[in-house]
């Protein structure tokens, strides 16, 4: 079963477009947000966020989980 906390973090990263902005909104460190997303990606076995130098956006799989 997927962790609701991690799904909430994924949703925030997707909505805000960056790990840093999500971390600030969730009152967490950027590192904690990154680690939680990485753990969620390992659990589902696929990449959920596309990371670019302009920020992040959800992959197709990430969009499914965010919705």
mmCIF file with all atom_site columns, C-alpha atoms in Angstrom, residues 3-64:
data_model
loop_
_atom_site.group_PDB
_atom_site.id
_atom_site.type_symbol
_atom_site.label_atom_id
_atom_site.label_alt_id
_atom_site.label_comp_id
_atom_site.label_asym_id
_atom_site.label_entity_id
_atom_site.label_seq_id
_atom_site.pdbx_PDB_ins_code
_atom_site.Cartn_x
_atom_site.Cartn_y
_atom_site.Cartn_z
_atom_site.occupancy
_atom_site.B_iso_or_equiv
_atom_site.pdbx_formal_charge
_atom_site.auth_seq_id
_atom_site.auth_comp_id
_atom_site.auth_asym_id
_atom_site.auth_atom_id
_atom_site.pdbx_PDB_model_num
ATOM 1  C CA . UNK A 1 3  ? 2.067  5.897  1.925   1.00 0.00 ? 3  UNK A CA 1
ATOM 2  C CA . UNK A 1 4  ? -0.420 8.778  1.984   1.00 0.00 ? 4  UNK A CA 1
ATOM 3  C CA . UNK A 1 5  ? 2.246  11.176 3.282   1.00 0.00 ? 5  UNK A CA 1
ATOM 4  C CA . UNK A 1 6  ? 4.452  10.446 0.276   1.00 0.00 ? 6  UNK A CA 1
ATOM 5  C CA . UNK A 1 7  ? 1.526  10.905 -2.101  1.00 0.00 ? 7  UNK A CA 1
ATOM 6  C CA . UNK A 1 8  ? 0.785  14.271 -0.491  1.00 0.00 ? 8  UNK A CA 1
ATOM 7  C CA . UNK A 1 9  ? 4.417  15.295 -0.976  1.00 0.00 ? 9  UNK A CA 1
ATOM 8  C CA . UNK A 1 10 ? 4.316  14.187 -4.624  1.00 0.00 ? 10 UNK A CA 1
ATOM 9  C CA . UNK A 1 11 ? 1.144  16.216 -5.166  1.00 0.00 ? 11 UNK A CA 1
ATOM 10 C CA . UNK A 1 12 ? 2.776  19.305 -3.674  1.00 0.00 ? 12 UNK A CA 1
ATOM 11 C CA . UNK A 1 13 ? 5.919  18.958 -5.801  1.00 0.00 ? 13 UNK A CA 1
ATOM 12 C CA . UNK A 1 14 ? 3.788  18.515 -8.922  1.00 0.00 ? 14 UNK A CA 1
ATOM 13 C CA . UNK A 1 15 ? 1.628  21.528 -8.060  1.00 0.00 ? 15 UNK A CA 1
ATOM 14 C CA . UNK A 1 16 ? 4.515  23.847 -7.195  1.00 0.00 ? 16 UNK A CA 1
ATOM 15 C CA . UNK A 1 17 ? 6.982  22.685 -9.817  1.00 0.00 ? 17 UNK A CA 1
ATOM 16 C CA . UNK A 1 18 ? 9.965  22.238 -7.532  1.00 0.00 ? 18 UNK A CA 1
ATOM 17 C CA . UNK A 1 19 ? 11.198 20.301 -4.534  1.00 0.00 ? 19 UNK A CA 1
ATOM 18 C CA . UNK A 1 20 ? 12.218 23.512 -2.782  1.00 0.00 ? 20 UNK A CA 1
ATOM 19 C CA . UNK A 1 21 ? 8.818  25.189 -3.141  1.00 0.00 ? 21 UNK A CA 1
ATOM 20 C CA . UNK A 1 22 ? 7.061  22.024 -1.987  1.00 0.00 ? 22 UNK A CA 1
ATOM 21 C CA . UNK A 1 23 ? 9.402  21.729 0.979   1.00 0.00 ? 23 UNK A CA 1
ATOM 22 C CA . UNK A 1 24 ? 8.672  25.291 2.032   1.00 0.00 ? 24 UNK A CA 1
ATOM 23 C CA . UNK A 1 25 ? 4.913  24.764 1.739   1.00 0.00 ? 25 UNK A CA 1
ATOM 24 C CA . UNK A 1 26 ? 5.079  21.519 3.728   1.00 0.00 ? 26 UNK A CA 1
ATOM 25 C CA . UNK A 1 27 ? 7.505  22.868 6.356   1.00 0.00 ? 27 UNK A CA 1
ATOM 26 C CA . UNK A 1 28 ? 10.060 20.192 5.457   1.00 0.00 ? 28 UNK A CA 1
ATOM 27 C CA . UNK A 1 29 ? 13.625 20.322 4.230   1.00 0.00 ? 29 UNK A CA 1
ATOM 28 C CA . UNK A 1 30 ? 14.245 20.025 0.499   1.00 0.00 ? 30 UNK A CA 1
ATOM 29 C CA . UNK A 1 31 ? 16.272 16.895 1.220   1.00 0.00 ? 31 UNK A CA 1
ATOM 30 C CA . UNK A 1 32 ? 13.364 15.268 3.084   1.00 0.00 ? 32 UNK A CA 1
ATOM 31 C CA . UNK A 1 33 ? 10.998 15.970 0.180   1.00 0.00 ? 33 UNK A CA 1
ATOM 32 C CA . UNK A 1 34 ? 13.490 14.578 -2.328  1.00 0.00 ? 34 UNK A CA 1
ATOM 33 C CA . UNK A 1 35 ? 14.032 11.432 -0.243  1.00 0.00 ? 35 UNK A CA 1
ATOM 34 C CA . UNK A 1 36 ? 10.303 10.812 0.143   1.00 0.00 ? 36 UNK A CA 1
ATOM 35 C CA . UNK A 1 37 ? 9.701  11.156 -3.597  1.00 0.00 ? 37 UNK A CA 1
ATOM 36 C CA . UNK A 1 38 ? 12.643 8.843  -4.335  1.00 0.00 ? 38 UNK A CA 1
ATOM 37 C CA . UNK A 1 39 ? 11.221 6.259  -1.922  1.00 0.00 ? 39 UNK A CA 1
ATOM 38 C CA . UNK A 1 40 ? 7.801  6.512  -3.573  1.00 0.00 ? 40 UNK A CA 1
ATOM 39 C CA . UNK A 1 41 ? 9.400  6.071  -7.004  1.00 0.00 ? 41 UNK A CA 1
ATOM 40 C CA . UNK A 1 42 ? 11.178 2.925  -5.772  1.00 0.00 ? 42 UNK A CA 1
ATOM 41 C CA . UNK A 1 43 ? 7.917  1.594  -4.326  1.00 0.00 ? 43 UNK A CA 1
ATOM 42 C CA . UNK A 1 44 ? 6.000  2.004  -7.585  1.00 0.00 ? 44 UNK A CA 1
ATOM 43 C CA . UNK A 1 45 ? 8.978  1.011  -9.728  1.00 0.00 ? 45 UNK A CA 1
ATOM 44 C CA . UNK A 1 46 ? 8.916  3.997  -12.059 1.00 0.00 ? 46 UNK A CA 1
ATOM 45 C CA . UNK A 1 47 ? 9.875  7.626  -12.357 1.00 0.00 ? 47 UNK A CA 1
ATOM 46 C CA . UNK A 1 48 ? 7.082  9.934  -11.203 1.00 0.00 ? 48 UNK A CA 1
ATOM 47 C CA . UNK A 1 49 ? 8.682  13.318 -11.813 1.00 0.00 ? 49 UNK A CA 1
ATOM 48 C CA . UNK A 1 50 ? 10.651 14.629 -14.733 1.00 0.00 ? 50 UNK A CA 1
ATOM 49 C CA . UNK A 1 51 ? 13.497 16.714 -13.356 1.00 0.00 ? 51 UNK A CA 1
ATOM 50 C CA . UNK A 1 52 ? 14.810 19.566 -15.489 1.00 0.00 ? 52 UNK A CA 1
ATOM 51 C CA . UNK A 1 53 ? 16.891 22.607 -14.737 1.00 0.00 ? 53 UNK A CA 1
ATOM 52 C CA . UNK A 1 54 ? 13.653 24.621 -14.992 1.00 0.00 ? 54 UNK A CA 1
ATOM 53 C CA . UNK A 1 55 ? 11.949 22.569 -12.286 1.00 0.00 ? 55 UNK A CA 1
ATOM 54 C CA . UNK A 1 56 ? 9.926  19.400 -12.123 1.00 0.00 ? 56 UNK A CA 1
ATOM 55 C CA . UNK A 1 57 ? 6.782  18.129 -13.749 1.00 0.00 ? 57 UNK A CA 1
ATOM 56 C CA . UNK A 1 58 ? 4.973  14.839 -13.325 1.00 0.00 ? 58 UNK A CA 1
ATOM 57 C CA . UNK A 1 59 ? 5.448  12.004 -15.769 1.00 0.00 ? 59 UNK A CA 1
ATOM 58 C CA . UNK A 1 60 ? 2.327  10.197 -17.016 1.00 0.00 ? 60 UNK A CA 1
ATOM 59 C CA . UNK A 1 61 ? 2.600  7.813  -14.055 1.00 0.00 ? 61 UNK A CA 1
ATOM 60 C CA . UNK A 1 62 ? 3.078  10.738 -11.694 1.00 0.00 ? 62 UNK A CA 1
ATOM 61 C CA . UNK A 1 63 ? -0.045 12.447 -13.042 1.00 0.00 ? 63 UNK A CA 1
ATOM 62 C CA . UNK A 1 64 ? -2.073 9.297  -12.381 1.00 0.00 ? 64 UNK A CA 1
#
